[in-house]
CSV table of N, CA and C in Angstrom, one decimal:
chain,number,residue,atom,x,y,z
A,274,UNK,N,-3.8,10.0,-3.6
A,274,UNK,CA,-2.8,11.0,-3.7
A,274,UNK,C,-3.5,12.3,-4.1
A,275,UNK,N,-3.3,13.7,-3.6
A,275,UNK,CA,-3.7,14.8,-3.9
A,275,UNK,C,-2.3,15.2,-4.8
A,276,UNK,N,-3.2,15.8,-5.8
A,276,UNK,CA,-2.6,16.6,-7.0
A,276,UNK,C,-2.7,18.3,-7.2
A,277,UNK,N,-1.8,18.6,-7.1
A,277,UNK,CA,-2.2,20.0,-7.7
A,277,UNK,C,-2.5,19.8,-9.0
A,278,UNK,N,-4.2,20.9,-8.9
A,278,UNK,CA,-4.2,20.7,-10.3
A,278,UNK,C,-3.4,22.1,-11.3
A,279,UNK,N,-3.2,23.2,-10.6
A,279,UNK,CA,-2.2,24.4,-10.9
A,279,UNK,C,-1.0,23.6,-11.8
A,280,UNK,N,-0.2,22.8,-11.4
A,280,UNK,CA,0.3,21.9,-12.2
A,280,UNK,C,0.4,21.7,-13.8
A,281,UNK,N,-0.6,21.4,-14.1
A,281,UNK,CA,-1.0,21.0,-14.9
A,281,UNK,C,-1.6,22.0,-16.3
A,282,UNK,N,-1.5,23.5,-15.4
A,282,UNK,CA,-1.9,24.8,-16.6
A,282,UNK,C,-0.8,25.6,-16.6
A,283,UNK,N,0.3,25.5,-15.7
A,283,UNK,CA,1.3,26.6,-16.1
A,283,UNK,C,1.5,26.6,-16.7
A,284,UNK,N,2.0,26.1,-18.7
A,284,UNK,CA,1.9,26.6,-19.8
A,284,UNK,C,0.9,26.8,-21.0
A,285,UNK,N,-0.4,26.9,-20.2
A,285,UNK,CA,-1.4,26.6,-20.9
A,285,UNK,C,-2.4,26.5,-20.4
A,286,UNK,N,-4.0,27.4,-20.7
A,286,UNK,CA,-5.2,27.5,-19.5
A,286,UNK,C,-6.0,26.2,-20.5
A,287,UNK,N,-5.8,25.6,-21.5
A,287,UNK,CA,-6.4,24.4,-22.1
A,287,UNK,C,-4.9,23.2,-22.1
A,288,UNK,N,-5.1,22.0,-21.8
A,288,UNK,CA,-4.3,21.2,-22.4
A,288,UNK,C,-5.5,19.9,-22.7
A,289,UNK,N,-4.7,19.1,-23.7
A,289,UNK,CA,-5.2,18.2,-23.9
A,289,UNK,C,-5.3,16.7,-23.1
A,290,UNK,N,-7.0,16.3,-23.5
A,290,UNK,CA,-6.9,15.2,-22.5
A,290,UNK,C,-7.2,13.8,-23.7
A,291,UNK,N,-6.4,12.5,-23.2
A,291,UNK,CA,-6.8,11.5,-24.4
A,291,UNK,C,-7.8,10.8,-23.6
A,292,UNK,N,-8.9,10.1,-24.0
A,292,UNK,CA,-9.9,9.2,-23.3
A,292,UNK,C,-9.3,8.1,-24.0
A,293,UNK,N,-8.9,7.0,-23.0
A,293,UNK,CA,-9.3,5.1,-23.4
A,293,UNK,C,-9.7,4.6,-22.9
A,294,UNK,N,-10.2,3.7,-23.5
A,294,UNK,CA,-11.4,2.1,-22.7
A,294,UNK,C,-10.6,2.0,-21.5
A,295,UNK,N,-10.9,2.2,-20.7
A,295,UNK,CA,-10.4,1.6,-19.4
A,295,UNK,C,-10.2,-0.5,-19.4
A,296,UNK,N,-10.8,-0.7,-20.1
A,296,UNK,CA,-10.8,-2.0,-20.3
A,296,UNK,C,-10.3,-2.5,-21.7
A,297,UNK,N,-10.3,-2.4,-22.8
A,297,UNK,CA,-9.6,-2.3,-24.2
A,297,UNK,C,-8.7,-1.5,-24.4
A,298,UNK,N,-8.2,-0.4,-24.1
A,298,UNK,CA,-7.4,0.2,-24.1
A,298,UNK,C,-7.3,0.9,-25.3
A,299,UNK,N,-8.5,0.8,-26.5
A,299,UNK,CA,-8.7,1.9,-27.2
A,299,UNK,C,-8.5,3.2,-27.1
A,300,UNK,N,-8.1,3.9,-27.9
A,300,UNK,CA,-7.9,5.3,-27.5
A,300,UNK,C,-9.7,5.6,-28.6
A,301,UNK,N,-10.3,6.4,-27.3
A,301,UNK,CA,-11.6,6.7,-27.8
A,301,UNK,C,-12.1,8.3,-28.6
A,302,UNK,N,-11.2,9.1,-28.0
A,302,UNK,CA,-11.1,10.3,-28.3
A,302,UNK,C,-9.9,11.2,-27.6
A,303,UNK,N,-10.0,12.7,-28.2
A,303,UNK,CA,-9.3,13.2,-27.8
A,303,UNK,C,-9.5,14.8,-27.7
A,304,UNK,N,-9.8,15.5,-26.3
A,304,UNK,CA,-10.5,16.7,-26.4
A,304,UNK,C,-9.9,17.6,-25.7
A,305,UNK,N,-10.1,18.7,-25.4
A,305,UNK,CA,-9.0,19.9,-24.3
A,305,UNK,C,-10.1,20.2,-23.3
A,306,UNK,N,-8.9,20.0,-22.3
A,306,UNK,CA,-9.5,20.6,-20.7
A,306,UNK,C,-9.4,21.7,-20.0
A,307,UNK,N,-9.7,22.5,-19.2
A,307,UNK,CA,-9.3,23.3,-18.2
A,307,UNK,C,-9.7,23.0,-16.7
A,308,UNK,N,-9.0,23.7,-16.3
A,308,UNK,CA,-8.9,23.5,-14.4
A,308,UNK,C,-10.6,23.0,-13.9
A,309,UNK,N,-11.1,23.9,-14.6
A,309,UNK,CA,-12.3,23.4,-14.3
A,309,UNK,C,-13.3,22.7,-14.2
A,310,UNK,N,-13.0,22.3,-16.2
A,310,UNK,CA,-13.5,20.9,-16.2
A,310,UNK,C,-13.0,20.0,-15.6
A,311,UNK,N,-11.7,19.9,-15.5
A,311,UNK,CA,-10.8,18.8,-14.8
A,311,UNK,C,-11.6,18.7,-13.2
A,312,UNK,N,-11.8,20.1,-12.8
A,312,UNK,CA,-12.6,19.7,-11.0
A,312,UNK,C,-13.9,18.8,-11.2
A,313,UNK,N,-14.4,19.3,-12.1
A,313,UNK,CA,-16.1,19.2,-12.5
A,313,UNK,C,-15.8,17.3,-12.8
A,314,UNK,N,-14.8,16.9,-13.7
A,314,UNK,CA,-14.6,15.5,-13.7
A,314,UNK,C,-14.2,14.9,-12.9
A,315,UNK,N,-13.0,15.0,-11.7
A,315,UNK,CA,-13.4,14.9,-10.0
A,315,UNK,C,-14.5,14.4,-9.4
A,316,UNK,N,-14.6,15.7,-9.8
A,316,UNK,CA,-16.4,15.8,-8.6
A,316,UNK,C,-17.1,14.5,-9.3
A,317,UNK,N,-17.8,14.8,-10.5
A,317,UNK,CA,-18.8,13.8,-11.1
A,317,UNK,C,-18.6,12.4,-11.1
A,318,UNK,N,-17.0,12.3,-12.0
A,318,UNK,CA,-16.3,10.9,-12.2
A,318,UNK,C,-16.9,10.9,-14.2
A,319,UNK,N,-17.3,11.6,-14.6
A,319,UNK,CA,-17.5,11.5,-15.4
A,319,UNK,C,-16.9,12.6,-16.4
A,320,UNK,N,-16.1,12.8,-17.8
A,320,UNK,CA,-15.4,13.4,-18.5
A,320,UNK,C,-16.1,15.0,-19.0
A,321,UNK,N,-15.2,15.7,-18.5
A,321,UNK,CA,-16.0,17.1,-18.9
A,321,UNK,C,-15.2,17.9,-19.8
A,322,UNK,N,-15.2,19.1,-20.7
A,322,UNK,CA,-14.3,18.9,-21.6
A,322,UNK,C,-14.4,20.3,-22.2
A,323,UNK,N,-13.6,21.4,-22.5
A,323,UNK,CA,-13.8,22.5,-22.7
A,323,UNK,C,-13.6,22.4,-24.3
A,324,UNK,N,-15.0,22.9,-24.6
A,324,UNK,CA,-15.3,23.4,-26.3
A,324,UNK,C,-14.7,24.3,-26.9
A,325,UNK,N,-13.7,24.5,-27.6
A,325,UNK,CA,-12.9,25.6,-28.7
A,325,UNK,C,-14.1,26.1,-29.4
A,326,UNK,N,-14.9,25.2,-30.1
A,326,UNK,CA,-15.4,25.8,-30.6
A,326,UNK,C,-16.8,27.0,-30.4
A,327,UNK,N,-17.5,26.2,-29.4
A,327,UNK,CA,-18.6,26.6,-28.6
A,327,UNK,C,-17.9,27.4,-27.7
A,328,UNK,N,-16.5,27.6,-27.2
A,328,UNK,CA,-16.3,28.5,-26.0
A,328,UNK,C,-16.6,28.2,-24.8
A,329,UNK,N,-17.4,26.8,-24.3
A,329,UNK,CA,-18.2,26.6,-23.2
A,329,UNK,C,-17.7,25.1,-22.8
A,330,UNK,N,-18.3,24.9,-21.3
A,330,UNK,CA,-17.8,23.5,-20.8
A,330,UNK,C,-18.6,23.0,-21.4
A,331,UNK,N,-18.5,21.6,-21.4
A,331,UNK,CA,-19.6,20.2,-21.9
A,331,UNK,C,-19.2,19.1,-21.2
A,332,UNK,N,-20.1,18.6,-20.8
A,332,UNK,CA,-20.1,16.8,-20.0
A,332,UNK,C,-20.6,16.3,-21.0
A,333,UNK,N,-19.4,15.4,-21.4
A,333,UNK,CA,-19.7,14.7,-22.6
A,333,UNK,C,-20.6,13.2,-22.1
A,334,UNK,N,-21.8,13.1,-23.1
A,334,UNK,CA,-22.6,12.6,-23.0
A,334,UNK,C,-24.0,13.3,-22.2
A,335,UNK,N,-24.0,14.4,-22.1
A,335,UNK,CA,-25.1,14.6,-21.3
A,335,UNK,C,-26.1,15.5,-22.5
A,336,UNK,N,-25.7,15.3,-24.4
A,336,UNK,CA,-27.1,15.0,-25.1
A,336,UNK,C,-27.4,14.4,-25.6
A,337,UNK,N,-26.4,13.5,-25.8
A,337,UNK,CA,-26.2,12.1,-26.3
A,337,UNK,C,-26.9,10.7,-25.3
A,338,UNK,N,-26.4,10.4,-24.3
A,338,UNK,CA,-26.6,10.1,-23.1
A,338,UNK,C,-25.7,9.4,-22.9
A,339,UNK,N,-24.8,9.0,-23.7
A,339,UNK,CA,-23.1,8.5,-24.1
A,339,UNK,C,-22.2,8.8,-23.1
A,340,UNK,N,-22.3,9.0,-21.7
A,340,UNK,CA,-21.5,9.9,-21.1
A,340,UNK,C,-20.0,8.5,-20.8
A,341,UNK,N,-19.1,9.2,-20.4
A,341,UNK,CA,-17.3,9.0,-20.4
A,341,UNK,C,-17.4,8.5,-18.8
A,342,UNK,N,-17.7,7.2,-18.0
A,342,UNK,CA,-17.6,7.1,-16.6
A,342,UNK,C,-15.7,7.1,-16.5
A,343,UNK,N,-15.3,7.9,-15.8
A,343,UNK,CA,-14.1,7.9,-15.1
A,343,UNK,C,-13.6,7.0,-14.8
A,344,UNK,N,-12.3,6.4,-14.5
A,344,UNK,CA,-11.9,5.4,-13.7
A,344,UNK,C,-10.4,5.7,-13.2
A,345,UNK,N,-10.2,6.3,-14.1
A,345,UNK,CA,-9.0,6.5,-13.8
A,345,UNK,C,-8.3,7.7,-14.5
A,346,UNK,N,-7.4,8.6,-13.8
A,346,UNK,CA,-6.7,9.4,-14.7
A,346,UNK,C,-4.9,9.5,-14.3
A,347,UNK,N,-4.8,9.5,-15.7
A,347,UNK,CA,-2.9,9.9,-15.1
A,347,UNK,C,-2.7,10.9,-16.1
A,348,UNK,N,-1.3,11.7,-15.6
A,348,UNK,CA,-0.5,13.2,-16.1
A,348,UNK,C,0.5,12.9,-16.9
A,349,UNK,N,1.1,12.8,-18.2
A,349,UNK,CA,2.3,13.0,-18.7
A,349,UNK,C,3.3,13.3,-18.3
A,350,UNK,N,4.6,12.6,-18.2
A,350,UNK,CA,6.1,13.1,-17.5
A,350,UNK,C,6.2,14.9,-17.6
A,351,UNK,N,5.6,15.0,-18.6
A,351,UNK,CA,5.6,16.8,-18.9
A,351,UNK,C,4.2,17.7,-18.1
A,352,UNK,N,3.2,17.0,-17.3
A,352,UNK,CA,2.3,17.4,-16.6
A,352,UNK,C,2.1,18.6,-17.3
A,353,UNK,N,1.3,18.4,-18.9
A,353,UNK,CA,0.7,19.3,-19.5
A,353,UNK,C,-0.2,18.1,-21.3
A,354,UNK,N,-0.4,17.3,-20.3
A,354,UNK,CA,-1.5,16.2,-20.7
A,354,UNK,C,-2.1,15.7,-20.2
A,355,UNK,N,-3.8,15.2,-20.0
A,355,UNK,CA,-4.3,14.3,-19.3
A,355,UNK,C,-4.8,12.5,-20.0
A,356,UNK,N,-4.7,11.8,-19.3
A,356,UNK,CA,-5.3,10.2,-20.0
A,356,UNK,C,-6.2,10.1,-18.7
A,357,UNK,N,-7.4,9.6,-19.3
A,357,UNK,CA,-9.0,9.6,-18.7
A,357,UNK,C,-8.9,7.9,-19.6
A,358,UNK,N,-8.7,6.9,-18.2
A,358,UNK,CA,-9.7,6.1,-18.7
A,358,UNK,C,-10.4,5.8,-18.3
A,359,UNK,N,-11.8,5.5,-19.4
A,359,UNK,CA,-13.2,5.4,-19.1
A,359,UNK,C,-13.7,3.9,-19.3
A,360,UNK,N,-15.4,4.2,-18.7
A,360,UNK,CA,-16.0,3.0,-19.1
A,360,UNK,C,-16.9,3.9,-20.3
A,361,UNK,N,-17.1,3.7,-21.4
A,361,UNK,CA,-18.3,4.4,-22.0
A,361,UNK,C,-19.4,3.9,-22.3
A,362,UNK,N,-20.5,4.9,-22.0
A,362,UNK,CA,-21.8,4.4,-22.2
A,362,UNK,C,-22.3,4.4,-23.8
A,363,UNK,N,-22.0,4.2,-24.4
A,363,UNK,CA,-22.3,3.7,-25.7
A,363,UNK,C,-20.8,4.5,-26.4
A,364,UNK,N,-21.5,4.8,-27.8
A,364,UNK,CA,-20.7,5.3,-28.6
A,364,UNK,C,-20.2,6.6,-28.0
A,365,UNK,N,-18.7,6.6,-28.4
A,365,UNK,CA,-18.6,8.2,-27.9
A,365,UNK,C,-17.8,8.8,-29.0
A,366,UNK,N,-17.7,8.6,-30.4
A,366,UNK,CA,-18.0,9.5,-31.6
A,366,UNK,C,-19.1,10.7,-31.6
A,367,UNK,N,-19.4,11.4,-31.7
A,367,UNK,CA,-20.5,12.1,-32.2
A,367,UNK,C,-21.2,11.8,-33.5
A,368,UNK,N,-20.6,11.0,-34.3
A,368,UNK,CA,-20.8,10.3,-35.5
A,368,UNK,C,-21.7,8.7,-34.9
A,369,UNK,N,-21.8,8.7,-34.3
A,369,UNK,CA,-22.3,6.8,-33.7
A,369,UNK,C,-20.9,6.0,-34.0
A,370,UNK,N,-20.2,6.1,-33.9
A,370,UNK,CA,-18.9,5.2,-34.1
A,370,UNK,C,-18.3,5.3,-32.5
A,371,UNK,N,-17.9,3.7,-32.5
A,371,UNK,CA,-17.1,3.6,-31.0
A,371,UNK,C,-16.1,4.7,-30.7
A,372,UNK,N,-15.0,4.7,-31.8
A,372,UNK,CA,-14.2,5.5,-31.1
A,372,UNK,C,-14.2,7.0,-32.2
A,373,UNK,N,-13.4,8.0,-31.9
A,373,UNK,CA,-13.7,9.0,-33.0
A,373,UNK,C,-12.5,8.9,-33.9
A,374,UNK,N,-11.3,7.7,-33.7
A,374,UNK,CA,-10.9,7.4,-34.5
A,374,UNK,C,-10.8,6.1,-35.3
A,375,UNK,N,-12.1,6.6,-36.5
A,375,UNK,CA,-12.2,5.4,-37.7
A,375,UNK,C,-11.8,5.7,-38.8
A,376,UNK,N,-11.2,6.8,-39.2
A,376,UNK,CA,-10.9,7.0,-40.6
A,376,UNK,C,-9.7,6.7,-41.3
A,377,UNK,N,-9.1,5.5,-41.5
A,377,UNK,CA,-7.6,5.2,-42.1
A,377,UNK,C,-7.1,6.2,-43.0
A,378,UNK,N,-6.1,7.0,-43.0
A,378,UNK,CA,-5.1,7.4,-43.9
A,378,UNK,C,-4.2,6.1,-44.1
A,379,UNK,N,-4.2,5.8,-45.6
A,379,UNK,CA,-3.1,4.9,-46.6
A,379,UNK,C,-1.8,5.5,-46.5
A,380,UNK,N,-1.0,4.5,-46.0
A,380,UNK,CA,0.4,4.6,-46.1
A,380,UNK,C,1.0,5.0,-46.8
């Protein structure tokens, strides 16, 4: 099925995307996209991901070598979220932890 990706920015030139295990169903991370990373992950099959902080695109895993293989992506009933599930090549923390969420907050 083709998508518009315009869709997906009319409230916003960043929205967020969640990554999970394509196979566990972990939620592995959680980072913001634009139109273009979103083509660039298309094209590759692999998770690309616009940096707030750096200002700049990044294919995650490409200095790590950790990269996010694609398998699948779906849009929120509000088509201003993305879910990427992957297969990942190792850890995809930047910390060496599976997912980037390991830190419990106590009840």
């Amino acid at each position: 099925m083709n998508f518009d990706l315009d869709l997906l920015f009319q409230k916003s030139d960043l929205i967020p995307v969640i990554i999970q295990d394509a196979d566990s169903k972990e939620v592995l991370m959680l980072g913001f996209t634009n139109k273009e990373a979103v083509e660039l992950t298309l094209k590759t099959k692999t998770a690309w991901f616009w940096s707030r902080s750096r200002q700049t695109l990044w294919n995650k895993g490409e200095s790590s070598g950790h990269y996010l293989h694609v398998k699948a992506i779906f849009t929120d009933c509000d088509t201003d979220t993305l879910l990427y599930f992957c297969k990942p090549e190792g850890p995809t923390c930047h910390t060496g932890e599976r997912s980037c969420f390991f830190r419990p907050i106590a009840l």
